[in-house]
Amino acid sequence: MPLSPDQQAEIDTQRATPSQTLRAVAPGMEAHLYTAHEVLDHGFVRVVDYMGDDAAICQAARVSYGRGTKSVSNDEGLIRYLMRHWHSTPFEMCEVKLHVKLPVFVARQWIRHRTANVNEYSGRYSILDREFYIPAPEQLAAQSVVNNQGRGDALQGEEAARVLEILKADSNRAYDHYEQMIGTDGQDGLARELARMNLPANIYTQWYWKVDLHNLFHFLRLRADSHAQYEIRVYADAICNIVKDWVPAAYGAFEDYRLGGAILSGPALSVLRRMLKGERVEQEDSGMSKREWREFMEMVDN
Amino acid sequence: MPLSPDQQAEIDTQRATPSQTLRAVAPGMEAHLYTAHEVLDHGFVRVVDYMGDDAAICQAARVSYGRGTKSVSNDEGLIRYLMRHWHSTPFEMCEVKLHVKLPVFVARQWIRHRTANVNEYSGRYSILDREFYIPAPEQLAAQSVVNNQGRGDALQGEEAARVLEILKADSNRAYDHYEQMIGTDGQDGLARELARMNLPANIYTQWYWKVDLHNLFHFLRLRADSHAQYEIRVYADAICNIVKDWVPAAYGAFEDYRLGGAILSGPALSVLRRMLKGERVEQEDSGMSKREWREFMEMVDN
Amino acid sequence: MPLSPDQQAEIDTQRATPSQTLRAVAPGMEAHLYTAHEVLDHGFVRVVDYMGDDAAICQAARVSYGRGTKSVSNDEGLIRYLMRHWHSTPFEMCEVKLHVKLPVFVARQWIRHRTANVNEYSGRYSILDREFYIPAPEQLAAQSVVNNQGRGDALQGEEAARVLEILKADSNRAYDHYEQMIGTDGQDGLARELARMNLPANIYTQWYWKVDLHNLFHFLRLRADSHAQYEIRVYADAICNIVKDWVPAAYGAFEDYRLGGAILSGPALSVLRRMLKGERVEQEDSGMSKREWREFMEMVDN
Amino acid sequence: MPLSPDQQAEIDTQRATPSQTLRAVAPGMEAHLYTAHEVLDHGFVRVVDYMGDDAAICQAARVSYGRGTKSVSNDEGLIRYLMRHWHSTPFEMCEVKLHVKLPVFVARQWIRHRTANVNEYSGRYSILDREFYIPAPEQLAAQSVVNNQGRGDALQGEEAARVLEILKADSNRAYDHYEQMIGTDGQDGLARELARMNLPANIYTQWYWKVDLHNLFHFLRLRADSHAQYEIRVYADAICNIVKDWVPAAYGAFEDYRLGGAILSGPALSVLRRMLKGERVEQEDSGMSKREWREFMEMVDN
């Protein structure tokens, strides 16, 4: 169970006491507050707070573009226009604060996105819990033979069993030794900041992560992508589901123009125009390398 | 009057409709929502939205430092500890969005603070209003003769009158010409993005400005300082009054450790220790330059 | 003449003294050092310093992707791969420092790009020079009637003459009054920080601007775009010419994948696939709004 | 030995070929290029590239403050003035790129500093090396009993031996299993991105880290501090030694005003003034809490 009894009690108290506010309220998001959406075997994503809604995006855009935006008939049209033309600052006017519990190796990928605020559980101050990510059997994928950073098919039978056995045994042994080193019963054990170095990267950590909507979309575009590692993609997917309820119009535009969209190079655009005029184009006369051509054909031929 | 009738109407509508929320609510801040605090002759600062409160700072710190923070007896003590030891990330967990109307030359200073989100009124899209900052007579200060960037005493009599006359006449003439160049009655005038170049730096602009509390404190420390230019300091002061009501404990710590505090150099600290032991120290044997010594003596001798 | 005699003398001294270094040197960039490329009537762009070259991008990528990048046959191929797949961090490993002289209204657009370091000439400390941007007659464009932020045809004859007359006369009068207010002959005039508010937005300022290559590309994509205001676009164009000589492979990839490329929405991609299979698609059954359809048709039908 | 033969060969080639440049050259820094300074048992810090020197800081300041800076007699005085008065932008005009090899638990602390560019070795693409940080016996400190995040005395005798044995055995076993899981001889093993989760936080990683001087000073102030964890402090110390040779004047100012300095709260400043006038002040009438008083007394009584 991902939430500790203490955390659950704190959440229950908060949930029980709605207050009045004059701020913008997103009803779809209120429903997510204080609900821990489970991810992986011990992780979760939980909305702690948020600022703004679809209307707040338009409000900010209308300050910038003044009367010029009045010609756009409605909020959804305006939001789609902003997304299409990379006017990113109005999206920065919405903010969300999440509580996330996640394995350390996922946290290490996540933290590369620097335009966010983070408060992480500290292994210097506190003792980490015995919680490790052990993949579900269908996620025990082999190294891809075509892609250096990808996964192939799932391991089967004995090979899979052996891997699971290793991960479980090593995690538990590492944690046993961690406990031994820091000591018990108040005796002077090894400093926590040192003992934690024995713990493997599948141990869970947690943090508060606060980010604006523009930077969140950037994160989601990279991490909800099919090339992202499965273990971070499931967090991105969970967040997508939350954002959809928070700012439905902005999320719809994001889905159409970023997630589901594609980028054409100049040479690819030229080829496309020739093709649409009925010309038959081959890689040799496309101005693209073989690799670019293959990626291009996969995109248009899907 | 700083707010346009359209803006006032929009605000009145928003103020009339409180909603229920499960988020953290700061009662002191709710009272500021939809109230334009007047600054200078046509400017204002107005809270559009906020996220978090004093408790949210502690909540984030407790995630980081875990059980370690339980030893601190209360929220205020914890917040003061965080401020004193430069643990800035918990303060980043609060966010505020302001609507500010301000002269362009103030906006140019303000925007140097890069860690914020901004949507500014665009003179490319829209026609600027005829509103200019004309200093109050007591603010017509002479150039300081001791400080390259400072002000001396206020100009008097004819000299002051002449300056006011110039500022008013030039502003109005520039605006008349701006209007002439962009044309009226739908005829094809000069593009707005060009015509605006004729307008002086005391014309008012406005923007939405969103920033987290840590970066806001950094802004306030520099801009509410006595060395800051008066015209930006009054905005900083107005914001200080708002923040005091929003996060009273954090603001109190900020006032004690940043605004009212001082920084000692290593050599100054050595001198201080010698002085406290009763030694009489002179600049010559202080290890400080004359300028540093003067600044040090002003600080301790105040 | 854009450079002051002092600046020119300083530059001449620096140019005369090449030194030995063990760092990466980009020969194409060395040729730009200490050369002020003129932009507009009094502006310039000048390279002050730089760090890295095409090889430095690959060097950083090879640290990240390890042996995996060995399969890419050469630096150019690797750089194009990185650009195509939005692996932006290796581009951040190059840095450039520019000295730019530009009108204030251009500086105000430019500074919105926050991920850069800036030191601007301060009108609080120092007296600004009498230098104003006066557009060339062919740049005196009318407001576009189809685009709120665009330009139409150039004004002609008397109308153009009248605009030029206004801009010149108002600039000079504003500067005369600025001088009068701050005083001469050492008498106590109005503080510089106040007097500057009388100066219009076409006065020139200057700054040192330092940015990494990834963020520079982002700036160039937006500001070298045909929708950017002419007066900032000419600066972006001048910088493009510099970057092309500095990191030729990275610039080539940027040109193909960003500047000359296009972004397809999910619905647009679907339509495209149907078209390539020979289907005739109309806006009504495209899943796109009229505006999106028009923009899409302009892109593929060019 | 921290550098691989490949890395050493690459470095030797680069070192052998000095080039001519017109850029600012810092002689003290050239001596550091291509030298790996060893840190901990397998780590290092190595300067890959740099931009600017002490003179470049002054050059940028002089653009900002114009003629106003001429009154400061020399570069060192100007730099000390800038540091004392928190004029941080001129320091941002210098940049350094380091190659660092460090244990993962150190990397996790380091990466919290977000205002830097990073390219890290990727365990998704490549196989990690069998290199683990094993503390020297004198660093096997016990948990502090007075400070939640601190260290007490070193463990002794059998207890120390037992800890070392655990760390070594667990590291090696984890790496053996990592190798088994990813497979050898080209057979389809577990994907690298999964297998790496078994590796503990004392395994070494490496990255290119690029940062400007202002942000580097901020990093060094926090990480070269006596409260920082020993394992990151030794990296900060190594970087301090490099920076001292790169920008001696700036480093001197940093040492005096940041590293060796102290911050006084408003109440502490009041108490100090009373003390200097000969008054005897106790905690009870100091306006400080007991904790603040203790910290204050430690500072002035040192």
Tab-separated table of N, CA and C in Angstrom, chain C residues 18-26 30 33 48-53 56 59 92-97 210 246, chain D residues 18-35 46-57 91-99 208-213 216 239 242-248:
chain	number	residue	atom	x	y	z
C	18	PRO	N	46.681	37.717	-30.233
C	18	PRO	CA	46.234	36.321	-30.150
C	18	PRO	C	47.041	35.589	-29.091
C	19	SER	N	46.405	34.615	-28.442
C	19	SER	CA	47.078	33.844	-27.403
C	19	SER	C	46.958	32.369	-27.737
C	20	GLN	N	47.742	31.586	-27.050
C	20	GLN	CA	47.662	30.140	-27.208
C	20	GLN	C	46.651	29.590	-26.217
C	21	THR	N	45.907	28.604	-26.667
C	21	THR	CA	44.958	27.950	-25.760
C	21	THR	C	44.902	26.466	-26.066
C	22	LEU	N	44.564	25.688	-25.037
C	22	LEU	CA	44.351	24.249	-25.228
C	22	LEU	C	42.877	23.926	-25.421
C	23	ARG	N	42.045	24.951	-25.402
C	23	ARG	CA	40.604	24.715	-25.545
C	23	ARG	C	40.229	24.438	-26.999
C	24	ALA	N	38.983	23.984	-27.191
C	24	ALA	CA	38.439	23.831	-28.540
C	24	ALA	C	38.374	25.206	-29.190
C	25	VAL	N	38.825	25.290	-30.425
C	25	VAL	CA	38.808	26.544	-31.161
C	25	VAL	C	37.999	26.336	-32.441
C	26	ALA	N	37.078	27.242	-32.709
C	26	ALA	CA	36.273	27.181	-33.937
C	26	ALA	C	36.801	28.253	-34.894
C	30	GLU	N	36.504	32.491	-34.814
C	30	GLU	CA	37.615	33.404	-34.531
C	30	GLU	C	37.573	34.596	-35.487
C	33	LEU	N	35.332	37.340	-34.196
C	33	LEU	CA	35.664	38.042	-32.946
C	33	LEU	C	36.120	39.461	-33.233
C	48	VAL	N	31.852	38.441	-28.525
C	48	VAL	CA	32.847	38.761	-27.509
C	48	VAL	C	33.633	37.515	-27.102
C	49	ASP	N	32.945	36.393	-27.028
C	49	ASP	CA	33.591	35.149	-26.618
C	49	ASP	C	32.690	33.980	-27.007
C	50	TYR	N	33.238	32.796	-27.032
C	50	TYR	CA	32.434	31.605	-27.318
C	50	TYR	C	33.095	30.415	-26.642
C	51	MET	N	32.323	29.354	-26.471
C	51	MET	CA	32.842	28.103	-25.905
C	51	MET	C	32.306	26.945	-26.738
C	52	GLY	N	33.204	26.082	-27.197
C	52	GLY	CA	32.783	24.873	-27.887
C	52	GLY	C	32.643	25.019	-29.390
C	53	ASP	N	32.400	23.875	-30.027
C	53	ASP	CA	32.235	23.797	-31.476
C	53	ASP	C	31.409	22.543	-31.791
C	56	ALA	N	32.402	19.589	-29.792
C	56	ALA	CA	32.055	19.609	-28.368
C	56	ALA	C	30.639	19.080	-28.141
C	59	GLN	N	31.055	15.338	-28.369
C	59	GLN	CA	31.791	14.883	-27.189
C	59	GLN	C	30.827	14.710	-26.000
C	92	GLU	N	23.472	22.372	-25.370
C	92	GLU	CA	23.668	23.318	-24.259
C	92	GLU	C	25.145	23.427	-23.856
C	93	MET	N	25.964	22.544	-24.380
C	93	MET	CA	27.377	22.542	-23.991
C	93	MET	C	28.197	23.601	-24.740
C	94	CYS	N	27.584	24.262	-25.724
C	94	CYS	CA	28.243	25.380	-26.394
C	94	CYS	C	27.628	26.683	-25.880
C	95	GLU	N	28.427	27.705	-25.831
C	95	GLU	CA	27.972	28.969	-25.261
C	95	GLU	C	28.565	30.111	-26.070
C	96	VAL	N	27.806	31.205	-26.188
C	96	VAL	CA	28.322	32.359	-26.909
C	96	VAL	C	27.980	33.633	-26.147
C	97	LYS	N	28.875	34.599	-26.196
C	97	LYS	CA	28.651	35.896	-25.547
C	97	LYS	C	28.703	36.980	-26.612
C	210	LYS	N	24.663	36.535	-23.090
C	210	LYS	CA	25.359	35.244	-23.128
C	210	LYS	C	24.322	34.140	-23.064
C	246	TRP	N	30.249	29.259	-36.897
C	246	TRP	CA	30.738	28.730	-35.638
C	246	TRP	C	30.577	27.206	-35.582
D	18	PRO	N	47.970	22.813	-28.924
D	18	PRO	CA	47.503	24.156	-28.609
D	18	PRO	C	47.177	24.918	-29.899
D	19	SER	N	46.194	25.809	-29.804
D	19	SER	CA	45.786	26.599	-30.966
D	19	SER	C	45.842	28.071	-30.599
D	20	GLN	N	45.782	28.900	-31.617
D	20	GLN	CA	45.734	30.340	-31.395
D	20	GLN	C	44.280	30.775	-31.251
D	21	THR	N	44.066	31.717	-30.364
D	21	THR	CA	42.715	32.259	-30.214
D	21	THR	C	42.787	33.744	-29.906
D	22	LEU	N	41.734	34.461	-30.282
D	22	LEU	CA	41.634	35.881	-29.943
D	22	LEU	C	40.798	36.086	-28.684
D	23	ARG	N	40.312	35.009	-28.114
D	23	ARG	CA	39.469	35.134	-26.923
D	23	ARG	C	40.295	35.423	-25.677
D	24	ALA	N	39.596	35.780	-24.615
D	24	ALA	CA	40.244	35.939	-23.316
D	24	ALA	C	40.819	34.590	-22.891
D	25	VAL	N	42.050	34.599	-22.431
D	25	VAL	CA	42.711	33.377	-21.982
D	25	VAL	C	43.130	33.565	-20.519
D	26	ALA	N	42.799	32.592	-19.691
D	26	ALA	CA	43.197	32.633	-18.280
D	26	ALA	C	44.349	31.659	-18.083
D	27	PRO	N	45.564	32.159	-17.963
D	27	PRO	CA	46.735	31.264	-17.903
D	27	PRO	C	46.616	30.214	-16.800
D	28	GLY	N	46.126	30.631	-15.642
D	28	GLY	CA	46.000	29.690	-14.533
D	28	GLY	C	45.068	28.540	-14.856
D	29	MET	N	44.104	28.805	-15.720
D	29	MET	CA	43.128	27.772	-16.065
D	29	MET	C	43.649	26.858	-17.166
D	30	GLU	N	44.443	27.414	-18.063
D	30	GLU	CA	45.018	26.578	-19.124
D	30	GLU	C	45.801	25.423	-18.505
D	31	ALA	N	46.464	25.716	-17.377
D	31	ALA	CA	47.268	24.677	-16.717
D	31	ALA	C	46.402	23.531	-16.189
D	32	HIS	N	45.110	23.826	-15.948
D	32	HIS	CA	44.227	22.769	-15.449
D	32	HIS	C	43.601	21.931	-16.551
D	33	LEU	N	43.579	22.466	-17.762
D	33	LEU	CA	42.911	21.746	-18.853
D	33	LEU	C	43.547	20.371	-19.057
D	34	TYR	N	42.716	19.383	-19.227
D	34	TYR	CA	43.168	18.013	-19.494
D	34	TYR	C	43.922	17.389	-18.334
D	35	THR	N	43.706	17.891	-17.137
D	35	THR	CA	44.277	17.247	-15.968
D	35	THR	C	43.131	16.768	-15.093
D	46	ARG	N	37.694	17.462	-13.851
D	46	ARG	CA	38.610	17.802	-14.936
D	46	ARG	C	37.984	18.950	-15.718
D	47	VAL	N	38.742	20.014	-15.973
D	47	VAL	CA	38.235	21.153	-16.743
D	47	VAL	C	38.257	20.810	-18.227
D	48	VAL	N	37.112	20.878	-18.878
D	48	VAL	CA	37.033	20.596	-20.304
D	48	VAL	C	37.137	21.893	-21.114
D	49	ASP	N	36.534	22.952	-20.607
D	49	ASP	CA	36.554	24.227	-21.322
D	49	ASP	C	36.161	25.333	-20.338
D	50	TYR	N	36.453	26.576	-20.711
D	50	TYR	CA	36.041	27.695	-19.865
D	50	TYR	C	35.871	28.914	-20.755
D	51	MET	N	35.163	29.901	-20.258
D	51	MET	CA	34.970	31.166	-20.970
D	51	MET	C	35.150	32.305	-19.972
D	52	GLY	N	36.018	33.261	-20.319
D	52	GLY	CA	36.164	34.463	-19.504
D	52	GLY	C	37.218	34.364	-18.430
D	53	ASP	N	37.467	35.484	-17.787
D	53	ASP	CA	38.447	35.607	-16.715
D	53	ASP	C	38.053	36.803	-15.840
D	54	ASP	N	38.885	37.183	-14.891
D	54	ASP	CA	38.557	38.338	-14.044
D	54	ASP	C	38.235	39.579	-14.882
D	55	ALA	N	39.019	39.796	-15.929
D	55	ALA	CA	38.804	40.989	-16.749
D	55	ALA	C	37.435	40.958	-17.438
D	56	ALA	N	36.957	39.762	-17.784
D	56	ALA	CA	35.658	39.658	-18.453
D	56	ALA	C	34.522	40.062	-17.519
D	57	ILE	N	34.701	39.812	-16.226
D	57	ILE	CA	33.697	40.236	-15.238
D	57	ILE	C	33.623	41.763	-15.214
D	91	PHE	N	29.221	38.261	-12.925
D	91	PHE	CA	29.838	36.957	-12.684
D	91	PHE	C	29.239	35.873	-13.588
D	92	GLU	N	28.010	36.119	-14.039
D	92	GLU	CA	27.373	35.148	-14.944
D	92	GLU	C	28.040	35.136	-16.317
D	93	MET	N	28.900	36.103	-16.577
D	93	MET	CA	29.534	36.202	-17.889
D	93	MET	C	30.720	35.238	-18.059
D	94	CYS	N	31.100	34.560	-16.976
D	94	CYS	CA	32.125	33.524	-17.066
D	94	CYS	C	31.447	32.159	-16.989
D	95	GLU	N	31.999	31.214	-17.668
D	95	GLU	CA	31.372	29.888	-17.744
D	95	GLU	C	32.465	28.820	-17.701
D	96	VAL	N	32.140	27.690	-17.097
D	96	VAL	CA	33.117	26.605	-17.061
D	96	VAL	C	32.416	25.274	-17.340
D	97	LYS	N	33.122	24.395	-18.012
D	97	LYS	CA	32.585	23.060	-18.309
D	97	LYS	C	33.514	22.025	-17.698
D	98	LEU	N	32.960	21.216	-16.808
D	98	LEU	CA	33.753	20.219	-16.092
D	98	LEU	C	33.323	18.806	-16.477
D	99	HIS	N	34.262	17.909	-16.468
D	99	HIS	CA	33.977	16.486	-16.579
D	99	HIS	C	34.169	15.924	-15.177
D	208	TYR	N	29.272	15.594	-17.927
D	208	TYR	CA	29.769	16.922	-18.251
D	208	TYR	C	28.833	17.890	-17.547
D	209	TRP	N	29.385	18.841	-16.860
D	209	TRP	CA	28.583	19.798	-16.088
D	209	TRP	C	29.080	21.184	-16.432
D	210	LYS	N	28.181	21.998	-16.941
D	210	LYS	CA	28.565	23.349	-17.391
D	210	LYS	C	27.742	24.366	-16.611
D	211	VAL	N	28.401	25.390	-16.094
D	211	VAL	CA	27.734	26.303	-15.178
D	211	VAL	C	28.400	27.670	-15.273
D	212	ASP	N	27.642	28.736	-15.006
D	212	ASP	CA	28.289	30.044	-14.994
D	212	ASP	C	28.878	30.312	-13.602
D	213	LEU	N	29.757	31.295	-13.524
D	213	LEU	CA	30.518	31.511	-12.292
D	213	LEU	C	29.627	31.906	-11.115
D	216	LEU	N	28.044	28.784	-9.972
D	216	LEU	CA	29.078	27.925	-9.402
D	216	LEU	C	29.423	28.383	-7.982
D	239	ILE	N	37.084	21.874	-6.805
D	239	ILE	CA	36.667	22.921	-7.743
D	239	ILE	C	37.126	24.288	-7.232
D	242	ILE	N	40.511	24.967	-8.378
D	242	ILE	CA	40.558	25.295	-9.807
D	242	ILE	C	40.129	26.745	-10.039
D	243	VAL	N	39.036	27.133	-9.399
D	243	VAL	CA	38.480	28.470	-9.609
D	243	VAL	C	39.464	29.544	-9.132
D	244	LYS	N	40.177	29.232	-8.053
D	244	LYS	CA	41.185	30.141	-7.519
D	244	LYS	C	42.244	30.482	-8.577
D	245	ASP	N	42.598	29.512	-9.385
D	245	ASP	CA	43.592	29.749	-10.439
D	245	ASP	C	42.990	30.397	-11.680
D	246	TRP	N	41.685	30.218	-11.849
D	246	TRP	CA	41.001	30.734	-13.041
D	246	TRP	C	40.724	32.234	-12.899
D	247	VAL	N	40.040	32.614	-11.810
D	247	VAL	CA	39.631	34.003	-11.584
D	247	VAL	C	40.048	34.396	-10.167
D	248	PRO	N	41.346	34.656	-9.973
D	248	PRO	CA	41.841	34.868	-8.599
D	248	PRO	C	41.141	35.998	-7.862
